[in-house]
XYZ file of C-alpha atoms in Angstrom:
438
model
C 0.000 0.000 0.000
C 1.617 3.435 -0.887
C 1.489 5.836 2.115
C 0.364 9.485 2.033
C 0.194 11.473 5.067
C -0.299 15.128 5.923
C 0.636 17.745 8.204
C -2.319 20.461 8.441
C -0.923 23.433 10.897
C -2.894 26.926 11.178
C -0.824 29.840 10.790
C -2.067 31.660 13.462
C 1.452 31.206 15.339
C 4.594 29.697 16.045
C 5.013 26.004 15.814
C 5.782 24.624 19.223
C 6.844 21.263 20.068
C 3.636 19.530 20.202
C 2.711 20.349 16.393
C 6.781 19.778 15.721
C 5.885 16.385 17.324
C 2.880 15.357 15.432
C 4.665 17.062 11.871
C 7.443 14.830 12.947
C 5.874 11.395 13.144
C 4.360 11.695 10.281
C 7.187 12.581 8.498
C 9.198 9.485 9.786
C 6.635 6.897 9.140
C 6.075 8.053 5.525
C 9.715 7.926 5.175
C 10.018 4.308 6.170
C 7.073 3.610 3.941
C 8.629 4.752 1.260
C 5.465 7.213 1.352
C 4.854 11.220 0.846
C 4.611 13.522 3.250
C 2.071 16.713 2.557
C 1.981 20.197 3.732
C -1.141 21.454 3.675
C -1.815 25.147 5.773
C -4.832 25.307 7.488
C -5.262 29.246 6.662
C -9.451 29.288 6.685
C -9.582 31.408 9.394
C -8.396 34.650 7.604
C -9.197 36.784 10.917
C -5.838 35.059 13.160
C -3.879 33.502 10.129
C -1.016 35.874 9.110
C 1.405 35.659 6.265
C 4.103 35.931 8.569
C 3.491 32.796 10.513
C 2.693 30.881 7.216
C 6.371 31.773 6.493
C 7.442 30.565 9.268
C 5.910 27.157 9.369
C 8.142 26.855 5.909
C 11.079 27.888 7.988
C 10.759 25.816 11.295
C 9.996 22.324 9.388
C 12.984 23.069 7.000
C 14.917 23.897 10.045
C 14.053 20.849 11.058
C 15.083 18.850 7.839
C 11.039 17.788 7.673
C 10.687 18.537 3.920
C 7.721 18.213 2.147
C 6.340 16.412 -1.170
C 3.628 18.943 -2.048
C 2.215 21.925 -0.111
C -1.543 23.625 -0.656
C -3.245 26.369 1.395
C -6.715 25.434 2.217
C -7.950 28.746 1.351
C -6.985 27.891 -2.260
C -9.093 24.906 -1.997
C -12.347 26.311 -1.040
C -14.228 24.875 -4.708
C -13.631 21.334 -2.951
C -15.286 21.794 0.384
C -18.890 23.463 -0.897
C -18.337 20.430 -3.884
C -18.465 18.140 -0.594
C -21.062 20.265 1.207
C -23.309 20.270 -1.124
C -22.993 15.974 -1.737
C -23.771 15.735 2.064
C -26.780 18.282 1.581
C -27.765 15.822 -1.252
C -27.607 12.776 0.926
C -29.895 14.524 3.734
C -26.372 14.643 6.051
C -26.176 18.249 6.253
C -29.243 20.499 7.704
C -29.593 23.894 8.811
C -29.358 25.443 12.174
C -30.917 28.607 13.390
C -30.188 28.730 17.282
C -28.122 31.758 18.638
C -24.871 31.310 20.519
C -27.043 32.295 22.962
C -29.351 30.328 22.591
C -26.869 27.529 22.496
C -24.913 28.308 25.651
C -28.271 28.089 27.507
C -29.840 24.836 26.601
C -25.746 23.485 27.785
C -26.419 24.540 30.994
C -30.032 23.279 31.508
C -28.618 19.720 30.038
C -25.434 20.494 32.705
C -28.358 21.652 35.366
C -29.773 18.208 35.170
C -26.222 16.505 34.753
C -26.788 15.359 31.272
C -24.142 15.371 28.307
C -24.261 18.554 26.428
C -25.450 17.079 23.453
C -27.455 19.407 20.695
C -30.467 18.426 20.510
C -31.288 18.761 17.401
C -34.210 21.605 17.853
C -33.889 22.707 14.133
C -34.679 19.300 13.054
C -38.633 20.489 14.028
C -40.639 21.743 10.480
C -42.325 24.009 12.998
C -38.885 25.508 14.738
C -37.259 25.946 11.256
C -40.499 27.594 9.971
C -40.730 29.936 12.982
C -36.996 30.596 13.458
C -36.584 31.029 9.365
C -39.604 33.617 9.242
C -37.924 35.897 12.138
C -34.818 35.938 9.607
C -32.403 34.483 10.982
C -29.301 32.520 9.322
C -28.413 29.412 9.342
C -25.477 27.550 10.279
C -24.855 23.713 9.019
C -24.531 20.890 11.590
C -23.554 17.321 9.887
C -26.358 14.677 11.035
C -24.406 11.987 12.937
C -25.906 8.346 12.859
C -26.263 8.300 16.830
C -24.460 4.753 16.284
C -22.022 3.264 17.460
C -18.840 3.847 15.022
C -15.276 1.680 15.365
C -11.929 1.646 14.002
C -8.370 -0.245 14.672
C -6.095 2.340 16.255
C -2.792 1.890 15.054
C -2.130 3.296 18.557
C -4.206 2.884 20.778
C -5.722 -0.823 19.084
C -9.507 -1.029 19.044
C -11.309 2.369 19.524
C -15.669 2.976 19.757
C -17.045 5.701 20.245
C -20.880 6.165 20.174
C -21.986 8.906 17.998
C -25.069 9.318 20.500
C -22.522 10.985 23.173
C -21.924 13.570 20.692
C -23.291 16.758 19.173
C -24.003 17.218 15.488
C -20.744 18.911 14.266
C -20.900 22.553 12.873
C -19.478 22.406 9.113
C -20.614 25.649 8.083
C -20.846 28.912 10.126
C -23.589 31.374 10.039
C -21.474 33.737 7.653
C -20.481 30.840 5.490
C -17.141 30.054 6.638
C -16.228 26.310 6.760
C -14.769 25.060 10.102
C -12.435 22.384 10.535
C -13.922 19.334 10.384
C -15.547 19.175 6.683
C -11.842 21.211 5.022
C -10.130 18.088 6.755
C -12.093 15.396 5.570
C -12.696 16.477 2.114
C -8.768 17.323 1.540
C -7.778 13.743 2.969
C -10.504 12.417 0.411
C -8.849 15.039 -2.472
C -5.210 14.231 -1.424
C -5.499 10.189 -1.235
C -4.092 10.961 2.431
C -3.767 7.243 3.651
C -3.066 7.508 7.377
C -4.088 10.544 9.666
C -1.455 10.768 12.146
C -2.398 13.234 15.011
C -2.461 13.784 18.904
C -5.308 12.108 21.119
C -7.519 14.853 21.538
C -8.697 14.155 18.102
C -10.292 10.799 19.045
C -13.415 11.734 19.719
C -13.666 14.134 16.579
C -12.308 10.804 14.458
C -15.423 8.872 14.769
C -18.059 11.846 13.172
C -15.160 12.116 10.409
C -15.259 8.524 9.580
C -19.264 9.050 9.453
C -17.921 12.023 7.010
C -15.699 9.695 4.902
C -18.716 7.756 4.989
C -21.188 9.739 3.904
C -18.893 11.194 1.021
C -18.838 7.823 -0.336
C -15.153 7.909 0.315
C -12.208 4.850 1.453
C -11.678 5.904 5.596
C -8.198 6.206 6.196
C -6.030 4.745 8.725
C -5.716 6.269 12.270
C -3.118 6.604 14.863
C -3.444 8.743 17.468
C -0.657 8.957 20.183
C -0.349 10.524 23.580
C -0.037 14.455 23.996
C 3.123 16.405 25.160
C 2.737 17.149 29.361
C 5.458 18.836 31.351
C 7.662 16.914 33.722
C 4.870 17.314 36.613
C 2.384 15.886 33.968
C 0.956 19.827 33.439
C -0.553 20.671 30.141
C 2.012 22.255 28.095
C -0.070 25.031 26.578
C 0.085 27.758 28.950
C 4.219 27.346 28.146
C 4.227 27.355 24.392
C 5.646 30.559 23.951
C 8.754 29.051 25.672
C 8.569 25.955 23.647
C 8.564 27.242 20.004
C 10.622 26.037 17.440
C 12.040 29.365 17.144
C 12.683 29.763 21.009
C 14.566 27.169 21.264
C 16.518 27.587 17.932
C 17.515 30.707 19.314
C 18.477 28.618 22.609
C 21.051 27.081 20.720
C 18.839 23.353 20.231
C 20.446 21.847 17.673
C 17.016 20.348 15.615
C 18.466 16.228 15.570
C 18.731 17.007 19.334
C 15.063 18.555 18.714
C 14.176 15.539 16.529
C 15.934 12.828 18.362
C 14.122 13.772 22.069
C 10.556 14.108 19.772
C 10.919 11.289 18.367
C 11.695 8.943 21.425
C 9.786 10.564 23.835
C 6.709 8.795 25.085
C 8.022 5.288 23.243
C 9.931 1.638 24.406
C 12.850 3.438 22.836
C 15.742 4.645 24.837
C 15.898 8.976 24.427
C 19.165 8.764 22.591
C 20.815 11.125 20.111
C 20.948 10.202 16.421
C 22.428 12.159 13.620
C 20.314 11.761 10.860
C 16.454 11.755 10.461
C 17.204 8.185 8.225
C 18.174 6.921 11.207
C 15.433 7.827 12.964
C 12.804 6.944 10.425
C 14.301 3.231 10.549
C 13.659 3.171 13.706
C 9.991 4.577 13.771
C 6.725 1.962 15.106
C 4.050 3.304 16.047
C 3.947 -0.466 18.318
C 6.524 1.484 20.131
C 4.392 4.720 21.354
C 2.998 3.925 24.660
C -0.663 5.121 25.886
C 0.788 7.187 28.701
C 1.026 10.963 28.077
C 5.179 12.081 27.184
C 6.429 14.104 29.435
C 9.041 17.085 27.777
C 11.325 18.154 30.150
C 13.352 20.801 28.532
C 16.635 19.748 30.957
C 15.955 16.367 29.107
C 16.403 18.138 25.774
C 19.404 20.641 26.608
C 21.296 17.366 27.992
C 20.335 15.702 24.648
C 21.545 18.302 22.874
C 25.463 18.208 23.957
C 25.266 14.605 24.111
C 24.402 14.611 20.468
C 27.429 17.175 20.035
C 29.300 15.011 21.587
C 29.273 12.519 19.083
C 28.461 15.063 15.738
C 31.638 14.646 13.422
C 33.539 17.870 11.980
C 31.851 17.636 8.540
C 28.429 18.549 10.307
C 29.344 21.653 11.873
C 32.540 22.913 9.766
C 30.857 25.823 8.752
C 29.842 27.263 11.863
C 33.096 26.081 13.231
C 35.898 27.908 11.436
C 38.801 27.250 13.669
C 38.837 23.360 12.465
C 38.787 19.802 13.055
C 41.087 19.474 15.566
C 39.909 21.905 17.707
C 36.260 20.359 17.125
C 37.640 16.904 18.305
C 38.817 18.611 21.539
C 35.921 20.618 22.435
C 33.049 18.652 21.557
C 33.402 16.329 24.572
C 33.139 20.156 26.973
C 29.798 22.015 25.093
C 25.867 21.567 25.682
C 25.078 24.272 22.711
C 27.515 24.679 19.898
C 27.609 28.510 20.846
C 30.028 27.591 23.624
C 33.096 27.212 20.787
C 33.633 31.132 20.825
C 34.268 30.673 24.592
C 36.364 27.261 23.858
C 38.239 29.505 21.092
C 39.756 31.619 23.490
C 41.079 28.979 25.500
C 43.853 29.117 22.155
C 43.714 32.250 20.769
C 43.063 34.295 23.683
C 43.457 36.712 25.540
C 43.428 33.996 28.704
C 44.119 35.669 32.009
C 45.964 33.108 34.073
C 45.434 31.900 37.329
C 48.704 31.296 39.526
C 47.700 28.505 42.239
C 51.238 27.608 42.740
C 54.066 29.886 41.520
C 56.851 27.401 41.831
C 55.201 24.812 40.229
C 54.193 26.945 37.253
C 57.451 28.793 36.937
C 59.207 24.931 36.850
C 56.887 24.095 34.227
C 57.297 26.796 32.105
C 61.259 26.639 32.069
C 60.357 22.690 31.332
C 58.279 23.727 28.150
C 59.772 20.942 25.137
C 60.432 22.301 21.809
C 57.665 22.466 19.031
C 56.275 20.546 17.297
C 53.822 19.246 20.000
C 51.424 16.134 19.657
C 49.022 14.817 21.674
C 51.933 12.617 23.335
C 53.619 16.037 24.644
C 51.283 16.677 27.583
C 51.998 13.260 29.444
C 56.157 13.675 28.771
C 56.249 16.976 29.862
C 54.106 16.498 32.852
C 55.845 13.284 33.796
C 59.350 15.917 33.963
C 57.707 18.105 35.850
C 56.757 15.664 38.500
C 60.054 14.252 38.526
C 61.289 17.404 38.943
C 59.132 19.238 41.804
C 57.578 15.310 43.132
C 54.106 16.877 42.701
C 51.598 14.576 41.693
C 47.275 13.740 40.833
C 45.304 17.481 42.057
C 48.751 18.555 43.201
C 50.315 18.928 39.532
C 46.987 19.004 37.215
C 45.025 21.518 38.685
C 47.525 24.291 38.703
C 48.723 23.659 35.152
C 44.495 23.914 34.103
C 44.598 27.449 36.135
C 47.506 28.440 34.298
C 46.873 27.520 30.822
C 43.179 28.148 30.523
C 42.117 30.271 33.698
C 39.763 27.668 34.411
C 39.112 24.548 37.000
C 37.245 22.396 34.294
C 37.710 22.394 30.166
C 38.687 19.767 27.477
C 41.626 17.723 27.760
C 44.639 19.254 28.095
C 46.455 16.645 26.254
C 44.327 17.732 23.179
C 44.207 21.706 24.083
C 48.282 22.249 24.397
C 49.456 21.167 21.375
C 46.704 23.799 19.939
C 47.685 26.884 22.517
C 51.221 26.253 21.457
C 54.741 27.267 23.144
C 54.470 30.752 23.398
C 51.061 31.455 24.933
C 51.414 28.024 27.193
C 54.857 29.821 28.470
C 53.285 33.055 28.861
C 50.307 31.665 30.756
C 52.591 29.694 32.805
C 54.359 32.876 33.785
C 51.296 33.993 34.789
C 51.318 36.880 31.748
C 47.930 37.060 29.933
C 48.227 35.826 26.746
C-alpha cells in the first residue's frame, strides 16, 4: 500500500513542540514507507492567520530537515469543500441550524443543570422551529447529522477504539457567515489528497469517529488512524500555557540543535531509549508506532538541553565545519566540553586568547614553564612533559593538574589538556605559565 500522510498546521502562530511532534511522526513513518509527506496550511480562518506565521511554518519544518512532497493552502481549496457540502446536503447529512450562541450556551447549561451530556439536541430538526426561526430571519449555520451509532476503528495506537456517535453533538461544518470550520476542510482534503493515514495527537479521538461518518457519507475509502499521547510537562501539566517558551524558534535561538530537537521528539513517550541520532534516516528506521505507549510524554526541557550536547558530543567535523571555522582538531577537543555549539567562541579563546591566568602555585608553574619541550607538540607532549615536571618538583594527581588547568586556561574544568596544548602552542602556554595574559 503506498502511504500518504499530511501535516495540516494553522498559521495563526509559532510552531511549538507539540505540532513539531505530530509534523514529525508523520514525516518518519512516511519515510520508512517509502510514502509522501504533505503540507497542507490550514489558513481558513483569515481573521488570526497571518502571512508571517505561514512563512514561518516553511522555515521551522525546513529547520528541522522535515521537507515536504507537495504543499496547498486550504484557502486555495475552497471549490472542494462546498463540492463536498453540497454531496452531504444531497444525501440529507447536512441540515440547517438557526439557534443563537445564545441560545446555544443556555440549553448546555439546563442539560449540565440536570447533569446530562451537552449534546445538541437537534431543535432545528422540528418543520415548525425551522419555519418559525426562518420567518424571524435568521441565518443558518450547518450541523452534519451523525448516525447516533455506534462507530469503530483499529487504532494503530491505541488498538480497538468505539465511540458512540449518540454521546456527541451534530458537528458545525458551516458557520452562520459561510465560513467552513475544521472538520468538513479536513475530511474532504484527505478524500482530495489520497491521504492514507491521519497521524495526530489524542484529543482528536473523539472528533475521528463523526469524520469517519464524514468519509462515509462522502462515499469515500476511511483512512487509517493513529493517534498517540499528547506532550505534558515533567509534573504531567498541560504544556499550553508554556508554548511561547517551547517554540521552534525559542529554542533555535536557545542554541537546540534540531536532531537534538528531533531525536528527544521522536523517542519521547516510546519503548525506545531517548538517545541522540544524527540523521532523520536513522530515525525513520527506527519509527513503530507499536513502540508509542498510551501514557502521556512528558518534555522536560533539561531532558532536551542534555540531549543536545550529548548529540554534540558525538556530531563529526563535517556537520558543523561551517559554523566552526577554527577546524577539526579543535572540534575533536571541544566537543566532549559544550551543551550548545555557541560555547566554541568561549572554547576559542582557551587558544587564541586573551586567557588571564590563574597562579595557584608559583613554583610549580614557573618549573613548568622553564620545562616547556620544543615544538612541534602532539598529543603525546602533555603526558612527557608532565611526567618531567613531577620528577622534577615530586608533585603529583590534584597537586600537579590543577595548577597547570589554572595556568593555561584560567579555568578549574575544560577539554583535555592533552588535546588543548598542542593547539595553545609554546608561546602562549609559556606566557600563561608565567602567569602573563596571553
Amino acid at each position: 500500500m503506498s502511504v500518504t500522510v499530511r501535516f495540516a498546521p494553522s498559521p495563526t502562530g509559532l510552531l511549538h513542540v507539540g505540532n513539531a511532534r505530530t509534523a514529525l511522526l508523520n514525516w518518519l513513518f512516511a519515510r520508512k514507507m517509502g510514502g509522501r509527506f504533505l503540507l497542507r496550511i490550514d489558513d481558513t480562518d483569515a481573521a488570526r492567520s497571518t502571512k508571517a506565521f505561514e512563512e514561518a511554518i516553511y522555515r521551522d519544518l525546513g529547520w528541522l530537515g522535515l521537507t515536504h512532497d507537495a504543499t496547498d493552502r486550504q484557502i486555495n481549496r475552497l471549490g472542494v469543500y462546498s463540492t463536498a457540502f453540497y454531496k452531504l446536503q444531497a444525501a440529507g447529512r447536512a441540515y440547517p441550524c438557526y439557534e443563537t450562541e445564545a441560545e446555544l450556551d443556555r440549553q448546555r447549561s439546563l442539560l449540565a443543570a440536570r447533569k446530562q451530556p451537552p449534546i445538541y439536541n437537534r431543535a432545528s430538526l422540528d418543520p415548525a422551529n425551522r419555519k418559525k426561526w426562518e420567518a424571524e430571519g435568521r441565518n443558518a449555520h450547518w450541523r452534519f447529522l451523525l448516525s447516533r451509532e455506534p462507530v469503530s476503528w483499529t487504532d494503530l495506537v491505541r488498538g480497538p477504539v468505539e465511540i458512540d456517535t449518540a454521546t456527541m453533538s451534530d458537528p458545525v461544518l458551516v458557520r452562520e457567515d459561510g465560513a467552513f470550520l475544521y472538520t468538513l476542510p479536513s475530511v474532504a482534503d484527505d478524500i482530495d489528497m489520497a491521504i492514507t493515514h491521519v497521524v495526530r495527537g489524542e484529543d482528536h479521538v473523539t472528533n475521528t469517529a463523526a469524520q469517519i461518518e464524514i468519509f462515509q457519507a462522502l462515499g469515500a475509502a476511511v483512512p487509517k488512524f493513529a493517534h498517540f499521547p499528547l506532550l505534558v510537562g515533567a509534573g504531567g501539566e498541560a504544556l499550553s500555557k508554556r508554548l511561547g517558551s517551547l517554540s521552534l524558534e525559542s529554542l533555535r535561538e536557545d542554541g537546540m540543535e534540531p536532531m537534538a530537537i528531533a531525536s528527544y521528539l521522536a523517542k519521547l513517550g516510546t519503548s525506545d531509549p531517548v538517545e541522540p541520532r544524527l540523521t532523520l534516516g536513522e530515525l525513520a528506521l527506527e519509527f513503530d508506532f507499536t513502540r508509542i505507549g498510551r501514557a502521556p510524554a512528558h518534555f522536560v526541557p533539561e531532558e532536551l538541553a542534555a540531549l543536545n550536547g550529548r548529540l554534540l558530543h558525538i556530531t563529526p567535523y563535517s556537520a558543523v565545519a561551517a559554523r566552526v571555522p577554527e577546524g577539526e582538531a579543535f572540534w575533536n577537543t571541544i566537543r566532549p566540553n559544550l551543551v550548545k555549539l555557541s560555547e566554541t567562541a568561549g572554547m576559542a579563546r582557551l587558544i587564541s586568547g586573551p586567557v588571564t591566568p590563574l597562579i595557584e602555585d608559583a613554583e610549580l608553574t614557573a618549573k613548568a614553564a622553564a620545562l616547556l619541550p620544543p615544538e612541534p607538540w602532539s598529543e603525546d607532549t602533555w603526558g612527557a612533559w608532565t611526567k618531567a615536571i613531577a620528577a622534577e618538583t615530586g608533585a603529583k594527581g590534584r597537586g600537579l593538574f590543577h595548577p597547570l588547568r589554572l595556568a593555561l586556561t584560567g579555568m578549574d574544568h575544560g577539554p583535555e589538556l592533552k588535546k588543548l596544548l598542542p593547539l595553545i602552542g609554546r608561546d602562549r602556554a609559556r606566557a600563561r605559565l608565567e602567569g602573563k595574559t596571553a
